[in-house]
Short mmCIF file of C-alpha atoms in Angstrom, two decimals:
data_model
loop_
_atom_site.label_atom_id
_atom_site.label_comp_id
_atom_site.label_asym_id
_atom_site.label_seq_id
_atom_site.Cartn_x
_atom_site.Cartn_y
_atom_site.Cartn_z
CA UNK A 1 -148.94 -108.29 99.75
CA UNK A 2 -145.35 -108.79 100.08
CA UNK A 3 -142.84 -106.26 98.76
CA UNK A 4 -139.75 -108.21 99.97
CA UNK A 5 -137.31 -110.74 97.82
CA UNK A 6 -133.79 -112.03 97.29
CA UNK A 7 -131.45 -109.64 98.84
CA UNK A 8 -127.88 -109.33 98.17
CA UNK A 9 -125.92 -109.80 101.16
CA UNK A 10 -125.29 -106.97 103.54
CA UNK A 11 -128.16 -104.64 102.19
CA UNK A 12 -131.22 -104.33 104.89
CA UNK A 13 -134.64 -104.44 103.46
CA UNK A 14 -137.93 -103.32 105.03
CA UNK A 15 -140.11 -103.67 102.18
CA UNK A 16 -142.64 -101.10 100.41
CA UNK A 17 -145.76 -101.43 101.77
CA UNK A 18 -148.71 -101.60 99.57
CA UNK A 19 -149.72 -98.80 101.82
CA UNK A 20 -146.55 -96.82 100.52
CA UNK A 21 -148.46 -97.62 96.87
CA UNK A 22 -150.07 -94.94 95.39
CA UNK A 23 -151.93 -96.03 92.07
CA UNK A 24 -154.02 -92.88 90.30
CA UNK A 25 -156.19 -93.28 86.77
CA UNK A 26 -154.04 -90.54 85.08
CA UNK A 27 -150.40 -89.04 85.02
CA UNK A 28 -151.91 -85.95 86.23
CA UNK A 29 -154.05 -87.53 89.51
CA UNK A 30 -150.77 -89.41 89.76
CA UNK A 31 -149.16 -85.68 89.94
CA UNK A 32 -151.40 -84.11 92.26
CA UNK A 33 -150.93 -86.68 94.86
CA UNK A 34 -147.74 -86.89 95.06
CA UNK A 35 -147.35 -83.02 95.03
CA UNK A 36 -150.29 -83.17 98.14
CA UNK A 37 -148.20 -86.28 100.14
CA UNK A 38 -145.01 -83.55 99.25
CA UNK A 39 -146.45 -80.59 100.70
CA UNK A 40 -147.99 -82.05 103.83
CA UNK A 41 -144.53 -83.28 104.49
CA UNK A 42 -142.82 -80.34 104.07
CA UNK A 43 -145.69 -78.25 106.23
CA UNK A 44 -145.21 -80.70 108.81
CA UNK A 45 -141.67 -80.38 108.89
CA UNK A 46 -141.22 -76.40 108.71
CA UNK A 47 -144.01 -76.39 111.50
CA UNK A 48 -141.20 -78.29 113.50
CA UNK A 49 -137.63 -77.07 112.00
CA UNK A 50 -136.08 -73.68 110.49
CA UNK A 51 -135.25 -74.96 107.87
CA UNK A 52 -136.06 -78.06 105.39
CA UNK A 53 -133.48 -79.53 102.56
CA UNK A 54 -135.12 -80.96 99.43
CA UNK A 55 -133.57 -83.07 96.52
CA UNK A 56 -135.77 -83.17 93.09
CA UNK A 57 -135.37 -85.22 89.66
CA UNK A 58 -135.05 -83.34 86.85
CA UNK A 59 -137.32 -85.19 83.98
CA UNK A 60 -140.67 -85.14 82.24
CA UNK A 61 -142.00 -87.83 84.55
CA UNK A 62 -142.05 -85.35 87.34
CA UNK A 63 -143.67 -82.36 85.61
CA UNK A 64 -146.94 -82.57 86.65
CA UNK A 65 -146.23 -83.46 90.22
CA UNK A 66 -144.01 -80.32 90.21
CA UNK A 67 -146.54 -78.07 88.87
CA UNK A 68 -149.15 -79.07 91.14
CA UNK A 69 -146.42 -78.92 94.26
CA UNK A 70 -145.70 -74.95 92.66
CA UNK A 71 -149.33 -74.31 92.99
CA UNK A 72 -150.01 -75.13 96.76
CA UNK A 73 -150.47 -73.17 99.69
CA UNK A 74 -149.22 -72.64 102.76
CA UNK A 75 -146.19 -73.53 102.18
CA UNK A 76 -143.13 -70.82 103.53
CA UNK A 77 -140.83 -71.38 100.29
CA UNK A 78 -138.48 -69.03 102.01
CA UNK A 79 -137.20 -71.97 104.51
CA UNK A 80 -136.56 -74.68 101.66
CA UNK A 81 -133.22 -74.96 100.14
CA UNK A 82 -133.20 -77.10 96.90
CA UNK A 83 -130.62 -79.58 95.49
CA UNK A 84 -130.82 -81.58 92.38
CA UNK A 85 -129.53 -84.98 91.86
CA UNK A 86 -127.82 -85.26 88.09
CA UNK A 87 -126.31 -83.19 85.63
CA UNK A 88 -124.83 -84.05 82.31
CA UNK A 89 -121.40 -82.74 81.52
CA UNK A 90 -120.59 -81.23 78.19
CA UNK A 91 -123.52 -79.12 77.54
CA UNK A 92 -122.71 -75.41 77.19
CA UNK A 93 -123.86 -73.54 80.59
CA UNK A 94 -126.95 -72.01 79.31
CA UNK A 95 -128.14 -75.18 77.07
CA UNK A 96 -131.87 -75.61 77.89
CA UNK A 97 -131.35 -79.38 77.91
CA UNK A 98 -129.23 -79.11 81.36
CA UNK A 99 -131.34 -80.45 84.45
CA UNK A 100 -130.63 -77.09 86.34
CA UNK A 101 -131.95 -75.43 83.65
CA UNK A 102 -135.30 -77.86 83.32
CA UNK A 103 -136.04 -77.42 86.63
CA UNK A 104 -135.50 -73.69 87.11
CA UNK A 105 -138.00 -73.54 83.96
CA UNK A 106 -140.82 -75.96 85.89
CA UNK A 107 -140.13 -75.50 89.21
CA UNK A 108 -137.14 -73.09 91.03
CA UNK A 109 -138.52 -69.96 89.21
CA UNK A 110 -142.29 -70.08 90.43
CA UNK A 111 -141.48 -70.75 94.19
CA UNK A 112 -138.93 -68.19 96.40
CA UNK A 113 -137.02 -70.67 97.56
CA UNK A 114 -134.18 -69.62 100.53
CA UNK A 115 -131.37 -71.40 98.30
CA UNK A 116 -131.14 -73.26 94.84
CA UNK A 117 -127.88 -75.06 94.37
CA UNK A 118 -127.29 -76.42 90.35
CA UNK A 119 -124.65 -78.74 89.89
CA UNK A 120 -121.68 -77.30 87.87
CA UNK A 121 -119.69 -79.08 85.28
CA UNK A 122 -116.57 -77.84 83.59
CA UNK A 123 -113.74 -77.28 83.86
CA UNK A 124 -113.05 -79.99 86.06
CA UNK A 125 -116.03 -81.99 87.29
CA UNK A 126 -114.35 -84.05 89.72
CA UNK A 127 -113.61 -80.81 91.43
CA UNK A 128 -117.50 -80.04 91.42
CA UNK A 129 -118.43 -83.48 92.30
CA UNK A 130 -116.42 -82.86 95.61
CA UNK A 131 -117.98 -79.27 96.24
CA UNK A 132 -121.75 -80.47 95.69
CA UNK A 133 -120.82 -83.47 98.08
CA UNK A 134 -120.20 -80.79 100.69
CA UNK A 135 -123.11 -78.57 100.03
CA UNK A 136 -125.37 -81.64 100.39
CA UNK A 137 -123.32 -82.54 103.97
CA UNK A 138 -124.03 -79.64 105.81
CA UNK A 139 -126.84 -80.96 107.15
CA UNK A 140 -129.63 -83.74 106.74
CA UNK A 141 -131.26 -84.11 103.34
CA UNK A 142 -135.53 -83.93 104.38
CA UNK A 143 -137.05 -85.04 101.49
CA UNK A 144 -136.05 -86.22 97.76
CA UNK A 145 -138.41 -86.26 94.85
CA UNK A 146 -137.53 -88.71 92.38
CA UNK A 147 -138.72 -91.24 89.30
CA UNK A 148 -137.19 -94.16 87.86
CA UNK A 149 -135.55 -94.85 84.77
CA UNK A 150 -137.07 -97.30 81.97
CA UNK A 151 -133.15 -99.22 82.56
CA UNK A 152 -134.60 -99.29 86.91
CA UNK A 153 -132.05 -96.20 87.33
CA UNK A 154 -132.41 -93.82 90.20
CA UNK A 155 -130.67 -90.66 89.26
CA UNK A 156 -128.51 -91.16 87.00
CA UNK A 157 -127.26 -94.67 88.73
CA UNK A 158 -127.35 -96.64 85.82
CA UNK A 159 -127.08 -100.46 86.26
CA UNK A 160 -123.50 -100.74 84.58
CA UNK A 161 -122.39 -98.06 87.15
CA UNK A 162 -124.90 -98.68 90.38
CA UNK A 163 -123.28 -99.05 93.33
CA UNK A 164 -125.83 -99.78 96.87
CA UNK A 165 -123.27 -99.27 99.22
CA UNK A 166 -121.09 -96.54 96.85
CA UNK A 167 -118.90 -94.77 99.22
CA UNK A 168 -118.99 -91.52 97.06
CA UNK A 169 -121.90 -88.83 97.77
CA UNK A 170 -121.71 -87.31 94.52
CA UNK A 171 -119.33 -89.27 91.72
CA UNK A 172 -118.78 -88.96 87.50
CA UNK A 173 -120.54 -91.60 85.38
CA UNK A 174 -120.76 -92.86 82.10
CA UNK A 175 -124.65 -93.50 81.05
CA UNK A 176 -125.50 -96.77 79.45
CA UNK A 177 -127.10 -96.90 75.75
CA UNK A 178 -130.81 -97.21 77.39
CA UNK A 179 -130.53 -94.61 79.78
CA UNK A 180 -129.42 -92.09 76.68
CA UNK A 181 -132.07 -93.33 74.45
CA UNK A 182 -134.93 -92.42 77.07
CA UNK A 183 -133.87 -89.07 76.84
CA UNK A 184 -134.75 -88.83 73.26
CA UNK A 185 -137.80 -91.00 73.48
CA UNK A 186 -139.06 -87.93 76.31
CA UNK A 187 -138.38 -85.72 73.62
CA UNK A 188 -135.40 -84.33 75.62
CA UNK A 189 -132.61 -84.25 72.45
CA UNK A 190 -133.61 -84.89 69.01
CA UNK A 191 -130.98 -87.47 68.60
CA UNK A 192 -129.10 -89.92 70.08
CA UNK A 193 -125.99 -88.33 69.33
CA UNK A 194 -127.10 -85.28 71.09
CA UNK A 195 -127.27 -86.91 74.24
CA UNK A 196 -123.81 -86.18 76.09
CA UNK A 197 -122.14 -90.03 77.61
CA UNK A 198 -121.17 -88.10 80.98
CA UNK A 199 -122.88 -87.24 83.78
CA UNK A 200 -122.35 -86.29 87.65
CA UNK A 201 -124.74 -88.02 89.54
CA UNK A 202 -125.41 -88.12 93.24
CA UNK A 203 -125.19 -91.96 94.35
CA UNK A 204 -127.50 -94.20 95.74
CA UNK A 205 -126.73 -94.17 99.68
CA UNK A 206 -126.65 -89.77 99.10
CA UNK A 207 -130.60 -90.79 97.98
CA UNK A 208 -131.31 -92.77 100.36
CA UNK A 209 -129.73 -91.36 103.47
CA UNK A 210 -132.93 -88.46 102.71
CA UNK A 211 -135.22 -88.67 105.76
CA UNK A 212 -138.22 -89.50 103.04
CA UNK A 213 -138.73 -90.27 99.45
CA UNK A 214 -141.37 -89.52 97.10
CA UNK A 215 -140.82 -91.47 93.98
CA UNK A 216 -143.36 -90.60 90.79
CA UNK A 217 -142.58 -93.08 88.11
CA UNK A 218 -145.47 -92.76 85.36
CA UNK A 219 -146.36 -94.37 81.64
CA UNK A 220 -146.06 -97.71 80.16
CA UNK A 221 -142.48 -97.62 79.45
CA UNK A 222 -141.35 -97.69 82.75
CA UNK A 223 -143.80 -100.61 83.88
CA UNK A 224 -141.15 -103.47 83.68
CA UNK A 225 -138.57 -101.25 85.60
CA UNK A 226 -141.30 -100.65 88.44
CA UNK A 227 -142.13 -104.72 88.21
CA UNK A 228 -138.30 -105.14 88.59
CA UNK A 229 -137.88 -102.67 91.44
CA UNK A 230 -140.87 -103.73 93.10
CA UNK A 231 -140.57 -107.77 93.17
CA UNK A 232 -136.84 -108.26 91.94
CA UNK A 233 -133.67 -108.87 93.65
CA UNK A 234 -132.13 -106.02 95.36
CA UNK A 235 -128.92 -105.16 93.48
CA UNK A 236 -127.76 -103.17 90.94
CA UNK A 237 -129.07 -104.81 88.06
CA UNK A 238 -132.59 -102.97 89.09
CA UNK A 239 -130.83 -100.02 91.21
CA UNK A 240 -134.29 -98.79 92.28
CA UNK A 241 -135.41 -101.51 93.46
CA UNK A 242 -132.86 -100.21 96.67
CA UNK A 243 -135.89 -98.33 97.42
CA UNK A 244 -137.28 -101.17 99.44
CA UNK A 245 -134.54 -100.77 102.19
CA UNK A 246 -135.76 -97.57 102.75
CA UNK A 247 -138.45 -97.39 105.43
CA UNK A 248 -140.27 -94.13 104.41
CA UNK A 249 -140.59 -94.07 100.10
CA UNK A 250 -144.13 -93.77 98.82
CA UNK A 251 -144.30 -94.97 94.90
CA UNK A 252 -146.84 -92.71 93.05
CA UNK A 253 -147.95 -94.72 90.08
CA UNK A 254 -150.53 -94.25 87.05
CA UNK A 255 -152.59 -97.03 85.50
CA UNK A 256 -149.90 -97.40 82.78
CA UNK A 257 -146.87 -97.76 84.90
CA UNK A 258 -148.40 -100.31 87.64
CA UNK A 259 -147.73 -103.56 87.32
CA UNK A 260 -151.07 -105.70 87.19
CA UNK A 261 -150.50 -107.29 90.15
CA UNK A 262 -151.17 -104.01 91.87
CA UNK A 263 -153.82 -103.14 89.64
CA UNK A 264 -156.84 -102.59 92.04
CA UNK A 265 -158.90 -99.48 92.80
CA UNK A 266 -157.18 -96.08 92.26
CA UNK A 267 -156.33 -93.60 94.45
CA UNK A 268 -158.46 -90.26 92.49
#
């Protein structure tokens, strides 16, 4: 089956395999193997460097891949230095609705990781956009752990403000209307309203210039986005579907967010 489609011009594709397809009966077999694929990868790599760089989503579509990932073995934690890709701005520093904070609850806190860096905000997030740009350039990016957003976002690359070839690492963005209401559908704010309009976000080439991606993307609300990303043009108006110009992404998918064309037997 073929992955590829219209392309806009100057973007290279090389297609998702099916065999980069991972479709599991549940959210939480969709979980485990992505959390297995994630920490074969990283073994494999710390058997071979000193170090390994990691970038993770911060959102209730990962949490079961991330507490499965927190529960296997073998793995020296002491060698991995984590990154995160979005932050909103305007939340006070210790609001529990901050990604730094969501994923130092479900994640940074139950593995002893050599290095967490959060992204900042205030006073003046330009200034932090530039200093997380240059954390994240000191050397390659391994592996990124990601989802996609019911609007096809990766990160918080909304289609309004998507850019595939962005020449920013790490930039300021407004979010669009759909983007902010998924955050109160997951139960994130209790209101629209609460949701802040700003964000710093890393960008789509930062994502994709990761060695390999692991993208979990369950539930029936995101089903059309993974259609779009999947058999769409490559462009903005579906950012994720930039994915498929990546040669080494695995999609991890339940029975609710699989299209039915891919609907065939499930990986337990």
């Amino acid at each position: 089956m073929s992955m590829m489609a219209s392309v806009a011009p100057g973007i290279p594709t090389s297609g998702i395999p099916t065999s980069g397809i991972a479709i599991s009966e549940t959210r939480d077999a969709m979980g485990r193997a992505a959390a297995s694929d994630v920490a074969a990868a990283l073994r494999e790599r710390l058997a071979r460097q000193g170090r390994v760089r990691m970038v993770f989503a911060a959102a209730p579509s990962q949490a079961e891949m991330l507490d499965a990932l927190a529960g296997e073995r073998d793995i020296d934690w002491r060698r991995v230095t984590a990154f995160h890709m979005d932050e909103y701005l305007g939340l006070a520093a210790q609001a529990p609705e901050r990604f730094g904070a969501w994923l130092t609850r479900h994640f940074f806190s139950r593995v002893p990781l050599a290095a967490v860096h959060l992204i900042g905000q205030e006073p003046d997030p330009d200034r932090e956009a530039t200093r997380y740009a240059a954390l994240l350039s000191e050397a390659p990016i391994d592996l990124v752990c990601l989802g996609i957003g019911v609007n096809g976002h990766l990160a918080f690359n909304d289609p309004p403000v998507a850019d595939l070839r962005d020449p920013k690492q790490v930039k300021i963005v407004e979010l669009d209307a759909i983007c902010r209401q998924q955050q109160v559908d997951d139960k994130c704010f209790a209101t629209l309203g609460d949701v802040p309009t700003h964000a710093i976000t890393l960008t789509i080439p930062r994502l994709l210039d990761a060695s390999q991606l692991f993208c979990v993307v369950p539930g029936a609300a995101k089903r059309a986005a993974v259609e779009q990303s999947l058999y769409g043009p490559i462009g903005e108006a579906c950012p994720a579907s930039a994915l498929r110009t990546h040669p080494r992404c695995t999609l991890y998918l339940d029975r609710d967010s699989a299209p039915p064309r891919l609907q065939a037997p499930a990986r337990a």
